[in-house]
Short mmCIF file of C-alpha atoms in Angstrom, two decimals:
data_model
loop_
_atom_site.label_atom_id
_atom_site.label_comp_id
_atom_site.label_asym_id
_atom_site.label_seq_id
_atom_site.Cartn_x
_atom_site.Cartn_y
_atom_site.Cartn_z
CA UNK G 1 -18.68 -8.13 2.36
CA UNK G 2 -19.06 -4.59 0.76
CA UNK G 3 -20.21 -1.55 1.64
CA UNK G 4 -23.86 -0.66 2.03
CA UNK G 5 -25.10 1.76 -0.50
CA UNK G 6 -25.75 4.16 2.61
CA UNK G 7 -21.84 4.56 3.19
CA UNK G 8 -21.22 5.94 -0.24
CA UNK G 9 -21.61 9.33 1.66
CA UNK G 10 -18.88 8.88 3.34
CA UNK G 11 -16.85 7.77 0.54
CA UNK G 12 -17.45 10.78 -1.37
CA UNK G 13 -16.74 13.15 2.05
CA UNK G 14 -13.55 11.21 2.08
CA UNK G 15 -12.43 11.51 -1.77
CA UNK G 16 -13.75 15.15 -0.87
CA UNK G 17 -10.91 15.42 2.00
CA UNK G 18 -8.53 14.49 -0.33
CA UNK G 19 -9.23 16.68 -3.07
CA UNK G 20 -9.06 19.41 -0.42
CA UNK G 21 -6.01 18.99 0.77
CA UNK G 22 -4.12 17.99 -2.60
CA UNK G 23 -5.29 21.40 -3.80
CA UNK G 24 -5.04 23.65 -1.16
CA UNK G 25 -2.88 26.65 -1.06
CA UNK G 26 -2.44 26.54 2.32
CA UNK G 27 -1.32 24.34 5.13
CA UNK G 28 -4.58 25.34 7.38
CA UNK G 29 -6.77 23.88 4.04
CA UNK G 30 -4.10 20.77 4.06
CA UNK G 31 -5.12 20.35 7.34
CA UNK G 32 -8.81 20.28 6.90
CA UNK G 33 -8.94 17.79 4.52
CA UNK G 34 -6.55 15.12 6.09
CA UNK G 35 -9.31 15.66 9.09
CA UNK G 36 -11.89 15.31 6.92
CA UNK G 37 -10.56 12.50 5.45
CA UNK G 38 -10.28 11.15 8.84
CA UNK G 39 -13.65 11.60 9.59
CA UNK G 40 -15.17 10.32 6.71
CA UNK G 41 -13.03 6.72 7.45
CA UNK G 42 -13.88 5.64 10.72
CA UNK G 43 -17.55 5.36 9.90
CA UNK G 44 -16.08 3.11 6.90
CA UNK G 45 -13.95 0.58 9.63
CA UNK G 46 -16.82 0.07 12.20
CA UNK G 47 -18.98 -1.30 9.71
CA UNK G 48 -19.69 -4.10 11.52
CA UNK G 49 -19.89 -3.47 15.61
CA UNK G 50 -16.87 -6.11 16.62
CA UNK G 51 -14.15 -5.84 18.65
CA UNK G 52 -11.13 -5.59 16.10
CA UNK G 53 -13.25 -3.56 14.02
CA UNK G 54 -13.59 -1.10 16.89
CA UNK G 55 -9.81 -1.30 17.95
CA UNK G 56 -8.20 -0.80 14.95
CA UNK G 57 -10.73 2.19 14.54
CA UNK G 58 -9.87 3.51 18.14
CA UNK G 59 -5.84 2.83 17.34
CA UNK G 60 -6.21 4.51 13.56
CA UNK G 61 -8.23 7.60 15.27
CA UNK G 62 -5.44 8.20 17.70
CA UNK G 63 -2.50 8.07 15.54
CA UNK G 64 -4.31 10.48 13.29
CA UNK G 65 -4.91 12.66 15.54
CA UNK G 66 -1.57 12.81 17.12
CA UNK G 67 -0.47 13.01 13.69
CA UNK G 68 -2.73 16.00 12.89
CA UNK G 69 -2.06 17.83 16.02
CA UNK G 70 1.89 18.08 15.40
CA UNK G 71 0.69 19.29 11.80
CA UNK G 72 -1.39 22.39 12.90
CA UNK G 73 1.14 22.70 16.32
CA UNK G 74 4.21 22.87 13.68
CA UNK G 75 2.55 26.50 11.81
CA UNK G 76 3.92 28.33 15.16
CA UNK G 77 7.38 27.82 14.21
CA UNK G 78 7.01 28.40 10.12
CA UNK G 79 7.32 32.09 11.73
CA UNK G 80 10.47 32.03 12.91
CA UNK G 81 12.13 28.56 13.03
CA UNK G 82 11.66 27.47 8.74
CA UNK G 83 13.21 24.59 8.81
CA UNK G 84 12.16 23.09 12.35
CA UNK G 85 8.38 23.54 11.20
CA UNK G 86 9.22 21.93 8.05
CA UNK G 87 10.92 19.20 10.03
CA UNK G 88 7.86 19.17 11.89
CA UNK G 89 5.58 19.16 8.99
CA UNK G 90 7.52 16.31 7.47
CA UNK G 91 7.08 13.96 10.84
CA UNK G 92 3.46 14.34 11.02
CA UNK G 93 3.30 13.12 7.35
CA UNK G 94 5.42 10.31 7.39
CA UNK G 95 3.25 9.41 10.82
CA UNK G 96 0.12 9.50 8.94
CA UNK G 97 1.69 7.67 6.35
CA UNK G 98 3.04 4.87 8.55
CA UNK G 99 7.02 5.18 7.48
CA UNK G 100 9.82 4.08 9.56
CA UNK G 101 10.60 5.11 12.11
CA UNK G 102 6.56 6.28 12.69
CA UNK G 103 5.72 2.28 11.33
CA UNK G 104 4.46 1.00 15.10
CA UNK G 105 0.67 1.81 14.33
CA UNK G 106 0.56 0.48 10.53
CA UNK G 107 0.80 -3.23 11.08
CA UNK G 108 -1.85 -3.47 13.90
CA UNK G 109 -4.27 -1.53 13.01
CA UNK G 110 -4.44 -3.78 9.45
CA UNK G 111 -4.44 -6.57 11.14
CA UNK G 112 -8.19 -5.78 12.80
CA UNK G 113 -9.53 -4.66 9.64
CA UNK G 114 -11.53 -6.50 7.00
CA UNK G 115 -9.92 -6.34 3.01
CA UNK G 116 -11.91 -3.86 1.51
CA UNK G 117 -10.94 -1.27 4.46
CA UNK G 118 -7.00 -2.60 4.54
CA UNK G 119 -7.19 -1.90 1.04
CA UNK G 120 -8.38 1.76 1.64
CA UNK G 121 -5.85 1.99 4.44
CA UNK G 122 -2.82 0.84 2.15
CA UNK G 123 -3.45 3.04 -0.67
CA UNK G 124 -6.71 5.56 -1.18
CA UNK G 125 -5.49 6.90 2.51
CA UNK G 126 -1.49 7.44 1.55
CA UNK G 127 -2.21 9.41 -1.17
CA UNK G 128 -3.11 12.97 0.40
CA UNK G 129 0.08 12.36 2.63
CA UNK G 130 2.25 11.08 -0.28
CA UNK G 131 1.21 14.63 -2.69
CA UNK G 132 1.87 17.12 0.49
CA UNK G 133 4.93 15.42 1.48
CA UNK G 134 6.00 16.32 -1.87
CA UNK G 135 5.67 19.91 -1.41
CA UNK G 136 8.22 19.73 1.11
CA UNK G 137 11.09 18.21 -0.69
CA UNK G 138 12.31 21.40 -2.06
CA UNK G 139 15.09 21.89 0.57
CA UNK G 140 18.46 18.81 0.54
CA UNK G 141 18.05 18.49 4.31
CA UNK G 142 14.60 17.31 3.61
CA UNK G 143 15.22 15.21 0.72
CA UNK G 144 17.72 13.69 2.80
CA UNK G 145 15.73 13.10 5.98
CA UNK G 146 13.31 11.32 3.21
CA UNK G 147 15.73 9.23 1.63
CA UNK G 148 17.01 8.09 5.20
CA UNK G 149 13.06 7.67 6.24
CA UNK G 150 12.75 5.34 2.82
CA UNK G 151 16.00 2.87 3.55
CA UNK G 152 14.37 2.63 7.21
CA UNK G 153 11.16 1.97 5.65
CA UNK G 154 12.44 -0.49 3.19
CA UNK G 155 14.52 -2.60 6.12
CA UNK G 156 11.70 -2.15 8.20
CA UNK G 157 8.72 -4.17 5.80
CA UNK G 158 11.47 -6.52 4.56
CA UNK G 159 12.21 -7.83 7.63
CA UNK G 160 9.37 -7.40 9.59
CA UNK G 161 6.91 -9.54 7.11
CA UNK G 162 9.51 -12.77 8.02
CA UNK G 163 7.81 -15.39 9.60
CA UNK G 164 4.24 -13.98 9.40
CA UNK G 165 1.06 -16.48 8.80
CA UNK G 166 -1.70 -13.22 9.19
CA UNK G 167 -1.96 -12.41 5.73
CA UNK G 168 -3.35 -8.72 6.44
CA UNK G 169 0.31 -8.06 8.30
CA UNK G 170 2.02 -9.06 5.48
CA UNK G 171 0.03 -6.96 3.55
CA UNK G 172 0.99 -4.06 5.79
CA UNK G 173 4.80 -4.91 5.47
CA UNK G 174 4.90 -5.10 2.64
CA UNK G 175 2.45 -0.90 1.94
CA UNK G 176 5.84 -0.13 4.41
CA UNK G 177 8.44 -1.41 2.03
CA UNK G 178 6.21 -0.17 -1.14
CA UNK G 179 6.49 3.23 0.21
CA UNK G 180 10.27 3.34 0.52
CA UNK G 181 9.88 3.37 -3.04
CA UNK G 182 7.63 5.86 -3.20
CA UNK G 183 9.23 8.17 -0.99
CA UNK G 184 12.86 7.80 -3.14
CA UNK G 185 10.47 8.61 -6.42
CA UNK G 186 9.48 11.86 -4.34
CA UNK G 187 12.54 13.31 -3.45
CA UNK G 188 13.60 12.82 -7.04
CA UNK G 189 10.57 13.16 -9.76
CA UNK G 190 7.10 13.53 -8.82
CA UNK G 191 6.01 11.78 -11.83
CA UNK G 192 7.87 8.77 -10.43
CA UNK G 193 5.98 8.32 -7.23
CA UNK G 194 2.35 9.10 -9.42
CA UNK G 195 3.78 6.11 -11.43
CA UNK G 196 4.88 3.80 -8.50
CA UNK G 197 1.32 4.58 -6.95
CA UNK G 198 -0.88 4.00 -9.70
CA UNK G 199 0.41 0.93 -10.32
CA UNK G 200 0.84 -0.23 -7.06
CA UNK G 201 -2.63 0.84 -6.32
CA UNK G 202 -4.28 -1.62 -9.58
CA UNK G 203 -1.71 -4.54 -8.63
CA UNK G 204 -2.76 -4.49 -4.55
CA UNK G 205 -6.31 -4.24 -5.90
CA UNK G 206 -5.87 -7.69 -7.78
CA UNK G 207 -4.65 -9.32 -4.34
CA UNK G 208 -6.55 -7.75 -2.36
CA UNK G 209 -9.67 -8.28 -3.93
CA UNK G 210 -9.05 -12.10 -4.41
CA UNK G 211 -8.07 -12.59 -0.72
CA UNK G 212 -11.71 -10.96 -0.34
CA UNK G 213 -13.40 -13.51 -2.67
CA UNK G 214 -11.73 -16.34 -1.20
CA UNK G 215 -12.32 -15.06 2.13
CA UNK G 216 -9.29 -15.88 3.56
CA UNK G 217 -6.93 -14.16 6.25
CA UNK G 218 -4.17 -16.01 6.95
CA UNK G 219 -1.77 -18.96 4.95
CA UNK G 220 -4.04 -21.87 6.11
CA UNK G 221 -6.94 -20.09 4.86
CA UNK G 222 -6.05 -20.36 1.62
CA UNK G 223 -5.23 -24.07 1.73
CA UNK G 224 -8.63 -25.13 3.51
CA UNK G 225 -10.61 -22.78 1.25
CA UNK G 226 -13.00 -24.11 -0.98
CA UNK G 227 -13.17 -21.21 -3.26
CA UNK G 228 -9.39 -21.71 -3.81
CA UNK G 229 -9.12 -22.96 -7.32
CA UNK G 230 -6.71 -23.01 -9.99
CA UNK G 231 -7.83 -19.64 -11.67
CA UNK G 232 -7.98 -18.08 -7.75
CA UNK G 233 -4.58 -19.15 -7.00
CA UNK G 234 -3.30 -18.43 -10.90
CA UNK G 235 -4.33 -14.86 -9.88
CA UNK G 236 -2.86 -15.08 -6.61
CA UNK G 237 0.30 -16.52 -7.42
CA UNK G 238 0.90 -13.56 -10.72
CA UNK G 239 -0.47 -10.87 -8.00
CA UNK G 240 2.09 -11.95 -5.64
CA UNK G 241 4.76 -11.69 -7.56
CA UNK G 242 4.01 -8.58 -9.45
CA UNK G 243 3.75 -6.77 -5.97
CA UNK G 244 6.87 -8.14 -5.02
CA UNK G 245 8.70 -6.41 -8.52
CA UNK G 246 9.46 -9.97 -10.36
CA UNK G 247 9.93 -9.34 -13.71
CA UNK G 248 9.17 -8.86 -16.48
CA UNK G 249 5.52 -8.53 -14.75
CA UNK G 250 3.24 -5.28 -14.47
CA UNK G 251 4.99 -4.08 -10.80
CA UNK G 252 8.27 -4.39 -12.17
CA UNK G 253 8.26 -1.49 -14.40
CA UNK G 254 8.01 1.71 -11.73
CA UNK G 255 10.92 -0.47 -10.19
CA UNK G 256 13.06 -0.47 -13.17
CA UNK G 257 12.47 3.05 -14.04
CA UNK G 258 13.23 4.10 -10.33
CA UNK G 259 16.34 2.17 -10.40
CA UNK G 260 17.82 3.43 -13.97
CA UNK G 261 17.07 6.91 -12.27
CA UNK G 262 18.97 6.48 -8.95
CA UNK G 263 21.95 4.78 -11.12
CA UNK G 264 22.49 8.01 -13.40
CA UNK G 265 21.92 9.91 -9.90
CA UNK G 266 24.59 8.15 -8.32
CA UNK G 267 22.49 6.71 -5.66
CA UNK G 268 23.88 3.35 -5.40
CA UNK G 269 24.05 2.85 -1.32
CA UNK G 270 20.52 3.89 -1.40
CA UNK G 271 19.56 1.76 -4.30
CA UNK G 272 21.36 -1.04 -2.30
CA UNK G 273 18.93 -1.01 0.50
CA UNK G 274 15.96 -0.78 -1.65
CA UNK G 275 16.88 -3.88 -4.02
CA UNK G 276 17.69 -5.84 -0.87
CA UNK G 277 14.87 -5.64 0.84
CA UNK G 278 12.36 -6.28 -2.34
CA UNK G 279 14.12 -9.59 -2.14
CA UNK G 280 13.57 -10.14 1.54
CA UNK G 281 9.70 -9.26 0.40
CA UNK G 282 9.66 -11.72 -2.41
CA UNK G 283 10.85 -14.73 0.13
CA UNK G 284 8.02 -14.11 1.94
CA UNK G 285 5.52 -13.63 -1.05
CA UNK G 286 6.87 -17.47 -1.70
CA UNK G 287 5.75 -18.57 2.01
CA UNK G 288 2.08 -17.39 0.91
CA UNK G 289 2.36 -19.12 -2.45
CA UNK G 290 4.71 -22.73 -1.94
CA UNK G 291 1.96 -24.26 -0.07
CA UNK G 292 -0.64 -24.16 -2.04
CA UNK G 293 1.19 -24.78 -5.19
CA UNK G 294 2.93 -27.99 -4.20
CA UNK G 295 -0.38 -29.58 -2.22
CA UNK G 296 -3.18 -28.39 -5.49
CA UNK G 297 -4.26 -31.65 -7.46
CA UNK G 298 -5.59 -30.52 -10.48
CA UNK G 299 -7.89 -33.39 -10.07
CA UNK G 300 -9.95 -31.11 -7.51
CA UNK G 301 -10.45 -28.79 -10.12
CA UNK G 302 -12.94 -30.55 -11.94
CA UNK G 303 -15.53 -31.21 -8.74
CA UNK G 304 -15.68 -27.28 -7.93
CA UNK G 305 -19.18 -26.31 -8.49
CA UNK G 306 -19.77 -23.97 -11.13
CA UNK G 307 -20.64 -20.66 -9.38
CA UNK G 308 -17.02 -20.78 -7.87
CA UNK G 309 -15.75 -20.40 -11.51
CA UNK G 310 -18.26 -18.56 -12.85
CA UNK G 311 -18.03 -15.95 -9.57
CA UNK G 312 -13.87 -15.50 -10.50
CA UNK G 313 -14.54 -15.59 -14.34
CA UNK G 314 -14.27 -12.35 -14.67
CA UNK G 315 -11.90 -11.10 -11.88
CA UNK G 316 -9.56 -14.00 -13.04
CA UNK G 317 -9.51 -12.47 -16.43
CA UNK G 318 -8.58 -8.19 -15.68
CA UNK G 319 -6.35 -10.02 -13.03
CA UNK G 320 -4.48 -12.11 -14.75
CA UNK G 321 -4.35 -9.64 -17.72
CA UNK G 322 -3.22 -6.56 -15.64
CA UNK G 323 -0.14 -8.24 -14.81
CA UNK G 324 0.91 -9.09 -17.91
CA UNK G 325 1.24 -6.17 -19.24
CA UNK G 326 4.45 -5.97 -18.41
CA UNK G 327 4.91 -9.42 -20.76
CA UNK G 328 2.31 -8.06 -23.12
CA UNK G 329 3.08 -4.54 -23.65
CA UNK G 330 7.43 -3.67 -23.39
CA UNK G 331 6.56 -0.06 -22.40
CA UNK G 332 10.04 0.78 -20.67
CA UNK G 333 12.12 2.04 -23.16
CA UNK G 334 9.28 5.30 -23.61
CA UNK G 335 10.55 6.44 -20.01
CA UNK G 336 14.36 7.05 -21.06
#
């Protein structure tokens, strides 16, 4: 289900908040547009009256808001205290963000949401927090209050996606140990986390968008579905294990370039944490995907009705071909 056109008001309100706070000069106009941006997302969650629909939108409005509240509370000490209201600053972000050790809220309030919204909620809404937590990292006890914030992030949706059949909490895990990355490529290079993001953004767009055409929501979903076949679970299978960084596919290459950057940094208990947990992530990306690939009979394949094929034709296609870039196109060696 997508939106109505009548909600494309609030999308634009909330690409508006972002804008806003991205480019303000201030942190009173930062402010304003994360709560505009908060605003203009609710109305997109309760789309249909339900009652996870109207929890996760309760649970997502109150961490927000908490989250807010410590931001506009922390300009009181920017007067006097600098680095406590920076410290302060940096909480609330990585709270609205949904890092370790602020995670709690992440994982539950995906689980109540539909795909299109837990696709908002694990990138379009991290990226205002993401570009104004980069402002901050201008000071080494900040960088280094991020970097600890990433390894806790990256242990955190490693081992927390383990044993998981909802396919929306895995999801969630695995935006937590996505943004470790991201928040390592911030305290070193913001062209690195722009990178990371992009890319992540186009490769959870593939997944998420086929979970959405298939309709399913958790592992056993996928098996019983109908809609399941062989180019659905192609894309699912390459979408997988891009997002999990297996190369030489598309989300392996802000991963490489990260890593050659932390090893001429020196950064190698850091880039310790971060390579062990992506593996962690990539057992469980197998738990979604070993099913399915031992129990298909091609045989199936050929009494699908045609709309099913025709319907994936062409999301099949810029699926299958956005992660192969990486195969396609060796781009690394331009970044060196």
């Amino acid at each position: 289900m997508m939106f109505p056109f009548s909600y494309f008001l609030f999308f634009f309100t909330l690409v508006l908040g972002i804008i806003i706070s991205i480019s303000s000069p201030s942190w009173f106009g930062a402010w304003i547009g994360l709560e505009l941006n908060l605003l203009s997302f609710i109305p997109l969650i309760t789309l249909k009256m339900n009652s996870y629909l109207s929890e996760a939108a309760l649970k997502y409005f109150l961490v927000q808001a908490l989250g807010s509240a410590l931001l506009i509370s922390s300009s009181l000490f920017f007067i006097s205290f600098l680095f406590f209201g920076s410290l302060c600053v940096l909480s609330a972000l990585l709270l609205k963000l949904g890092a370790a050790p602020f995670y709690f809220w992440f994982p539950q309030v995906m689980k109540g949401l539909m795909w299109p919204q837990a696709f908002f909620l694990a990138s379009v809404q991290k990226l205002a927090p993401l570009a104004l937590l980069s402002f901050l990292t201008l000071n080494s006890k900040v960088i280094l209050i991020v970097s600890l914030s990433a390894v806790m992030s990256a242990l955190t949706g490693a081992l927390g996606g383990l044993n998981l059949m909802n396919l929306r909490e895995i999801i969630a895990f695995s935006s937590i140990n996505h943004l470790s990355w991201m928040l390592m490529a911030i305290s070193i290079n913001d062209t690195l986390w722009i990178l990371y993001y992009t890319i992540y953004f186009l490769v959870l767009l593939s997944i998420v968008s086929t979970f959405h055409k298939i309709k399913a929501s958790s592992i056993s979903n996928i098996l019983q579905s109908s809609r399941a076949n062989s180019s659905n679970k192609l894309s699912i299978s390459l979408s997988l294990f891009s997002l999990g960084g297996l190369p030489p596919l598309t989300g392996f290459i802000p991963k490489w370039v990260l890593i050659q950057v932390m090893l001429n940094l020196h950064l190698f208990a850091t880039l310790f944490f971060l390579l062990f947990s992506s593996l962690l992530t990539l057992y469980y990306y197998l738990r979604i995907l070993t099913p399915f690939i031992l129990l298909f009979n091609p045989l199936m394949s050929t009494n699908m009705k045609n709309k099913h094929s025709m319907s994936t034709n062409h999301l099949f296609s810029s699926s299958i071909y956005f992660n192969l870039i990486g195969i396609l196109f060796p781009i690394y060696p331009i970044f060196f």
